[in-house]
Tab-separated table of C-alpha atoms and ligand atoms in Angstrom:
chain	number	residue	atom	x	y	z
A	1	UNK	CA	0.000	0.000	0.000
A	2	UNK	CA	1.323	3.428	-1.165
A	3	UNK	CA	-0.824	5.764	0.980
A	4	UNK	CA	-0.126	9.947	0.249
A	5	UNK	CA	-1.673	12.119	3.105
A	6	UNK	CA	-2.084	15.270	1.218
A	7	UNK	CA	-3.669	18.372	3.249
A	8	UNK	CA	-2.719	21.815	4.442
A	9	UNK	CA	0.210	22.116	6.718
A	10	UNK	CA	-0.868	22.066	10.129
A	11	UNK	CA	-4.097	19.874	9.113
A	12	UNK	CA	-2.819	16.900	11.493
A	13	UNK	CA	-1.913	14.502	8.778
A	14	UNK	CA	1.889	13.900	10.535
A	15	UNK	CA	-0.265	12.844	13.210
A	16	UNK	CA	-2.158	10.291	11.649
A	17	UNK	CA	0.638	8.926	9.582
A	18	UNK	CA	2.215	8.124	12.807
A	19	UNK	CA	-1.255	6.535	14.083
A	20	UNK	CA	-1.320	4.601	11.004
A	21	UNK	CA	1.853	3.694	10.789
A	22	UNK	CA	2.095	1.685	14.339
A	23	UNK	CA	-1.292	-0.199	13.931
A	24	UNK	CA	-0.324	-1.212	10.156
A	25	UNK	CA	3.171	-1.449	10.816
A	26	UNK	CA	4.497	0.739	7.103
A	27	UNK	CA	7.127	3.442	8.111
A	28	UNK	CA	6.016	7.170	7.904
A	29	UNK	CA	7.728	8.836	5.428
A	30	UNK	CA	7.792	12.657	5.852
A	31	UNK	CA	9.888	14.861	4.146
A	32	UNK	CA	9.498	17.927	6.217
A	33	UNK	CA	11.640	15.711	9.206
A	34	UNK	CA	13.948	14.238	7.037
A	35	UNK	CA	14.834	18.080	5.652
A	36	UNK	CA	14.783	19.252	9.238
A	37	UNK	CA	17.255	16.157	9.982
A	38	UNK	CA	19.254	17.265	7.233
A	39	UNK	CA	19.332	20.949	8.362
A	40	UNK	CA	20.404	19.845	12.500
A	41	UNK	CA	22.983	17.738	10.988
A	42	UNK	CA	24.807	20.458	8.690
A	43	UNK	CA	24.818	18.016	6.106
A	44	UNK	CA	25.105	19.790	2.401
A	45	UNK	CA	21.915	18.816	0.924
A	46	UNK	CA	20.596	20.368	4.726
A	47	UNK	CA	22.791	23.796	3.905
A	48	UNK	CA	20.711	24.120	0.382
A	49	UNK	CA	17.208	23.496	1.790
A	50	UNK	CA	17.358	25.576	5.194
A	51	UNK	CA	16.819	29.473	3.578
A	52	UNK	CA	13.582	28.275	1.265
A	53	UNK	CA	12.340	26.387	4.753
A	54	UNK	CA	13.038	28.952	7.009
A	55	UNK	CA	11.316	31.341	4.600
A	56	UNK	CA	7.707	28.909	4.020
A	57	UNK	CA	9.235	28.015	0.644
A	58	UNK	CA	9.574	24.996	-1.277
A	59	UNK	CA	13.030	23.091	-1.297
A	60	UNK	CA	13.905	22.149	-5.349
A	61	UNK	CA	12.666	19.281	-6.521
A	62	UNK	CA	15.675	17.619	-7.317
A	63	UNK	CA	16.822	17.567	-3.745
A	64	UNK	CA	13.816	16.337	-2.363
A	65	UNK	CA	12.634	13.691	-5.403
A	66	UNK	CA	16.590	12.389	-4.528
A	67	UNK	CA	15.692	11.927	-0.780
A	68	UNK	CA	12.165	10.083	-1.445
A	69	UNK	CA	13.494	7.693	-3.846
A	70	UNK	CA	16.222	6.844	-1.510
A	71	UNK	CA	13.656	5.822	0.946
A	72	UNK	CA	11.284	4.024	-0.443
A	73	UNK	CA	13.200	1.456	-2.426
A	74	UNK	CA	14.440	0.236	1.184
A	75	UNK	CA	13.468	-2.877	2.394
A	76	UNK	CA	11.213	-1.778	5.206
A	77	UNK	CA	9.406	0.117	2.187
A	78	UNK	CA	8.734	-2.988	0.312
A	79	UNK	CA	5.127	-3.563	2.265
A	80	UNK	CA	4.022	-0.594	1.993
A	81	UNK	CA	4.812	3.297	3.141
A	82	UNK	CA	3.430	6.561	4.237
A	83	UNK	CA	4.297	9.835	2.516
A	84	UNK	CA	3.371	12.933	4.520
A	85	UNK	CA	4.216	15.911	2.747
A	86	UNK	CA	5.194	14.493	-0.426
A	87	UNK	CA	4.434	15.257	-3.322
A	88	UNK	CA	3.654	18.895	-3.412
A	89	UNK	CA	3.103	19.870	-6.593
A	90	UNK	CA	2.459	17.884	-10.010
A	91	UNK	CA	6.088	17.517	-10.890
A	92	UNK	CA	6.748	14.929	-7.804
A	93	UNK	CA	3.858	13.631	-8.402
A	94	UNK	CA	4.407	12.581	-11.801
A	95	UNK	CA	8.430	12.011	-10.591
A	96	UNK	CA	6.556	9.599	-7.521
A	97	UNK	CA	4.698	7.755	-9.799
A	98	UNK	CA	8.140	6.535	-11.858
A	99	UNK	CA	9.954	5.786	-9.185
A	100	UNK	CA	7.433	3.384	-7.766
A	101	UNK	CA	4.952	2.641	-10.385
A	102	UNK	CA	3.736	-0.976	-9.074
A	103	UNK	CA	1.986	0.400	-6.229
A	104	UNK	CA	-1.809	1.511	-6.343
A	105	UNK	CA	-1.807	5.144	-4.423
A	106	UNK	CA	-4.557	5.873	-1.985
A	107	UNK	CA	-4.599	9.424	-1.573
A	108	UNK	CA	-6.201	10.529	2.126
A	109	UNK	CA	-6.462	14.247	1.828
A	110	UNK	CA	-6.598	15.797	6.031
A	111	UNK	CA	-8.512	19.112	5.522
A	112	UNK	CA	-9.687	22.052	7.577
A	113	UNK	CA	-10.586	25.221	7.982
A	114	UNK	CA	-8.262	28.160	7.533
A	115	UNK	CA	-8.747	30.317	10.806
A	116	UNK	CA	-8.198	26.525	12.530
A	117	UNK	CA	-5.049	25.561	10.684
A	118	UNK	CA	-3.454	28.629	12.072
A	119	UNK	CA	-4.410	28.582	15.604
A	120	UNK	CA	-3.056	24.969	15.526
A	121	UNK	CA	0.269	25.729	13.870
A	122	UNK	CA	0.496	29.074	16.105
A	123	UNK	CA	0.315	27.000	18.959
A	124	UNK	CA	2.128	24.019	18.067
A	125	UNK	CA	5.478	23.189	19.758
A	126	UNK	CA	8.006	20.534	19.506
A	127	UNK	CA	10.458	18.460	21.384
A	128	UNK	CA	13.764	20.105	20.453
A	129	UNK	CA	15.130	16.490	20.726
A	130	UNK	CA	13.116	13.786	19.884
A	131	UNK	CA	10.733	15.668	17.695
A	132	UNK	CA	7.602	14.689	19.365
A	133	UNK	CA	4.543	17.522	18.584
A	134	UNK	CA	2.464	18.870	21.333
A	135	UNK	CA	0.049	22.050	21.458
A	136	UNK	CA	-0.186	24.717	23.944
A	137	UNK	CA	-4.100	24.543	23.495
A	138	UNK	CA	-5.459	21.134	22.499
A	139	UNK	CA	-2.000	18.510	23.392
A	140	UNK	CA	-0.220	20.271	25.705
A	141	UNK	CA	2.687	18.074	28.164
A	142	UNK	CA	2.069	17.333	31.704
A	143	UNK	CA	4.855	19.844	32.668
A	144	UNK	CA	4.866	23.545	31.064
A	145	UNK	CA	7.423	23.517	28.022
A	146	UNK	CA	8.776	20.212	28.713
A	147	UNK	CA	8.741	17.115	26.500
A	148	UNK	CA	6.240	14.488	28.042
A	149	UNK	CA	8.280	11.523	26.204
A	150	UNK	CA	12.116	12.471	26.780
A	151	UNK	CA	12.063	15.607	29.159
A	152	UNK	CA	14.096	18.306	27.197
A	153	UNK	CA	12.744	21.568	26.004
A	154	UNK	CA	9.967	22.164	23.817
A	155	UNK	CA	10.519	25.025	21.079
A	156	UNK	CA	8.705	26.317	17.936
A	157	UNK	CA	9.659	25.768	14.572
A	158	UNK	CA	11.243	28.612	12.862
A	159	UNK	CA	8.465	28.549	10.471
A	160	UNK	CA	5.578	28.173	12.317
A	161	UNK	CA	6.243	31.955	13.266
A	162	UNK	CA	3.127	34.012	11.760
A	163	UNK	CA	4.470	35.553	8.805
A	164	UNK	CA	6.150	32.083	7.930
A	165	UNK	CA	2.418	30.366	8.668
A	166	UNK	CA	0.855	33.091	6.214
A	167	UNK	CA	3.470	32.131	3.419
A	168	UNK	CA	3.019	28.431	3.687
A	169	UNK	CA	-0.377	28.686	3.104
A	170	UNK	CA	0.099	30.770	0.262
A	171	UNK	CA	2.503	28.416	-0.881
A	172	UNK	CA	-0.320	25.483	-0.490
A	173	UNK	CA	-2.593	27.337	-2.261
A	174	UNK	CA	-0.327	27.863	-5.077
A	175	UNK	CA	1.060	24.472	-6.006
A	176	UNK	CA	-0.217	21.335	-3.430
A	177	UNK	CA	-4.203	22.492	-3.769
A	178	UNK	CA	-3.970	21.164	-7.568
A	179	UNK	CA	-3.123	17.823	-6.709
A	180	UNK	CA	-6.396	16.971	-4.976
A	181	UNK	CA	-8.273	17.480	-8.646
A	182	UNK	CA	-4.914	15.379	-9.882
A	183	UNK	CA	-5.410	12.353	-7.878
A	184	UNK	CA	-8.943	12.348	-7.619
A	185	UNK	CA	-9.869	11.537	-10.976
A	186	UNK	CA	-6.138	9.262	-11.174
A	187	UNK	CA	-6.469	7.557	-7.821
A	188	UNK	CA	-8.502	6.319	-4.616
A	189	UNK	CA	-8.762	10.001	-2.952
A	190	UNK	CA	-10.953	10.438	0.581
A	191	UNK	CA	-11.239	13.984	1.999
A	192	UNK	CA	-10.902	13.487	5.936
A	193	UNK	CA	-12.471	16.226	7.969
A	194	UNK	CA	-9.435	16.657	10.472
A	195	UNK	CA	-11.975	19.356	12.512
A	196	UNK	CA	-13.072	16.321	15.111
A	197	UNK	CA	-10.768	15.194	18.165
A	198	UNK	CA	-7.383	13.143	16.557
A	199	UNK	CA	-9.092	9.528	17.598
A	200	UNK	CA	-12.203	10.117	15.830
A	201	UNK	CA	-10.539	11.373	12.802
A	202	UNK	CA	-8.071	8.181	12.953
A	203	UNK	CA	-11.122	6.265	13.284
A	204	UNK	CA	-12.505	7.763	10.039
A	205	UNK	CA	-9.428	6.721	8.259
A	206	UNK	CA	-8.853	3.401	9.708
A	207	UNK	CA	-12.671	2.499	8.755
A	208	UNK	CA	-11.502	3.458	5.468
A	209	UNK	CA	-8.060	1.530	4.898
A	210	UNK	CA	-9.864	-1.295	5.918
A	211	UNK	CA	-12.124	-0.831	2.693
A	212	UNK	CA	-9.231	-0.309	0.618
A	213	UNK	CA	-7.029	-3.492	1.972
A	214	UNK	CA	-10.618	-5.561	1.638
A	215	UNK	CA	-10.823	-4.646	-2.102
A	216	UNK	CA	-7.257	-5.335	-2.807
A	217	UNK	CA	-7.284	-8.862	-1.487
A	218	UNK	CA	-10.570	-9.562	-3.520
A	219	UNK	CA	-8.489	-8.345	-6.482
A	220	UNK	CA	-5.388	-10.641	-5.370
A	221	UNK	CA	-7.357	-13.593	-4.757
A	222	UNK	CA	-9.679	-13.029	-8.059
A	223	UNK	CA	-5.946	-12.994	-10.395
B	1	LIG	P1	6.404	20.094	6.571
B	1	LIG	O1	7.003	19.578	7.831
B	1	LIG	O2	5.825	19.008	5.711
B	1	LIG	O3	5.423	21.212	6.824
B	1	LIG	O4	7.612	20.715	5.707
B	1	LIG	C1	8.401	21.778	6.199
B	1	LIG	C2	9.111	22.456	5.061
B	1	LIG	O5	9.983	21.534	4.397
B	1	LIG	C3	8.214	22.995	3.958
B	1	LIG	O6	7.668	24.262	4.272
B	1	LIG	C4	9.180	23.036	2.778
B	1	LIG	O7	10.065	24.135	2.886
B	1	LIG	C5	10.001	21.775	2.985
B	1	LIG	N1	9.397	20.606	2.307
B	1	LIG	C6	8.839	19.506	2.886
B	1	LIG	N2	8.404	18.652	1.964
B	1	LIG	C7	8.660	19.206	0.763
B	1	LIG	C8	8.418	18.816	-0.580
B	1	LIG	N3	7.797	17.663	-0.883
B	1	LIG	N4	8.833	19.637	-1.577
B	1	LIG	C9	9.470	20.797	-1.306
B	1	LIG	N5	9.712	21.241	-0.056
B	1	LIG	C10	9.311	20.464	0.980
């Protein structure tokens, strides 16, 4: 299974990938962290992508198509994988579909409302060492601006900053919106309302994987 979360940032689909990921057991593949990784290490390809990040931009193509095809032609990919945050625009899309063209995508696109999506990316904070994501209003840790998993300090993220948040969007708007009309007449696409609490929306999506892994056995079995 070859399952895209497309959606807004700050729409909760990290979230879900991670929920999805344990209870069907494909790695998460987002390539927001592995840029971020990339950046905290120094590494070169981290040096070209940090100004368009820190900015709400998009990091080229090249660099990112290069980092996507590395991982999912590993061996813990061969199941079946998670891409949060990739593709955003046509271009990986099309690039996506060469590199693994075998796999059927399901497309589960995590929506919400504007005015929502910022107060939740405002608010959001993460663990400045293990990454976990909390928020000061609907997640927040037991103790104030401490990690509840590994104890060190919570921070922001340079670009969920205001001005950063208002670019992002803009940058949504402008290239990731036109890959919901792409994939839904191309692929199985759901639109998840990601407005409920994050176990009812992980229900919704569960309820439908279930469907989809169903009606690909049928086909396996029927060949
Ligand atoms: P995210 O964590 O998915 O919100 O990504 C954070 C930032 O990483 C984005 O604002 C972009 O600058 C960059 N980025 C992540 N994924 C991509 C992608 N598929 N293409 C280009 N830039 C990306």
């Amino acid at each position: 299974m070859k399952i895209i979360l497309l959606g807004p940032p700050g729409s909760g689909k990290g979230t879900q990938g991670d929920l999805v990921g344990k209870k069907y057991g494909f790695p998460k593949i987002s390539t927001g962290d592995l840029l971020r990784q990339a950046v905290k290490e120094g590494t070169p390809l981290g040096k070209k992508a940090e100004v368009s990040m820190s900015q709400g931009g998009l990091v080229s193509d090249d660099i990112v198509i290069e980092m996507v095809r590395d991982r999912v032609l590993s061996s813990d990919c061969q199941k079946g994988y998670i891409l949060d945050g990739f593709p955003r625009n046509i271009p990986q899309a099309h690039r996506l579909e060469e590199i693994d063209p075998e796999r059927q995508e399901i497309v589960l696109d995590v929506c919400l409302s504007e005015p929502t999506l910022i107060d939740r990316l405002s608010s959001r904070r993460i663990c400045s060492r293990c990454g976990a994501v909390f928020n000061l209003v609907i997640h927040n840790t037991k103790k104030r601006g401490i990690c509840d998993e590994c104890g060190a300090e919570l921070i922001q993220r340079q670009d969920d900053r205001p001005e950063v948040i208002k670019e992002r969007l803009r940058v949504y708007h402008e290239n990731t919106e036109a890959l919901v009309e792409y994939y839904k007449k191309k692929y199985v696409y759901h639109c998840i309302n990601s407005e409920a609490k994050i176990e009812d929306v992980f229900k919704s999506i569960c309820t439908i994987l279930e469907k989809e892994i169903a009606k690909s056995r049928e086909i396996e079995t029927s060949q």
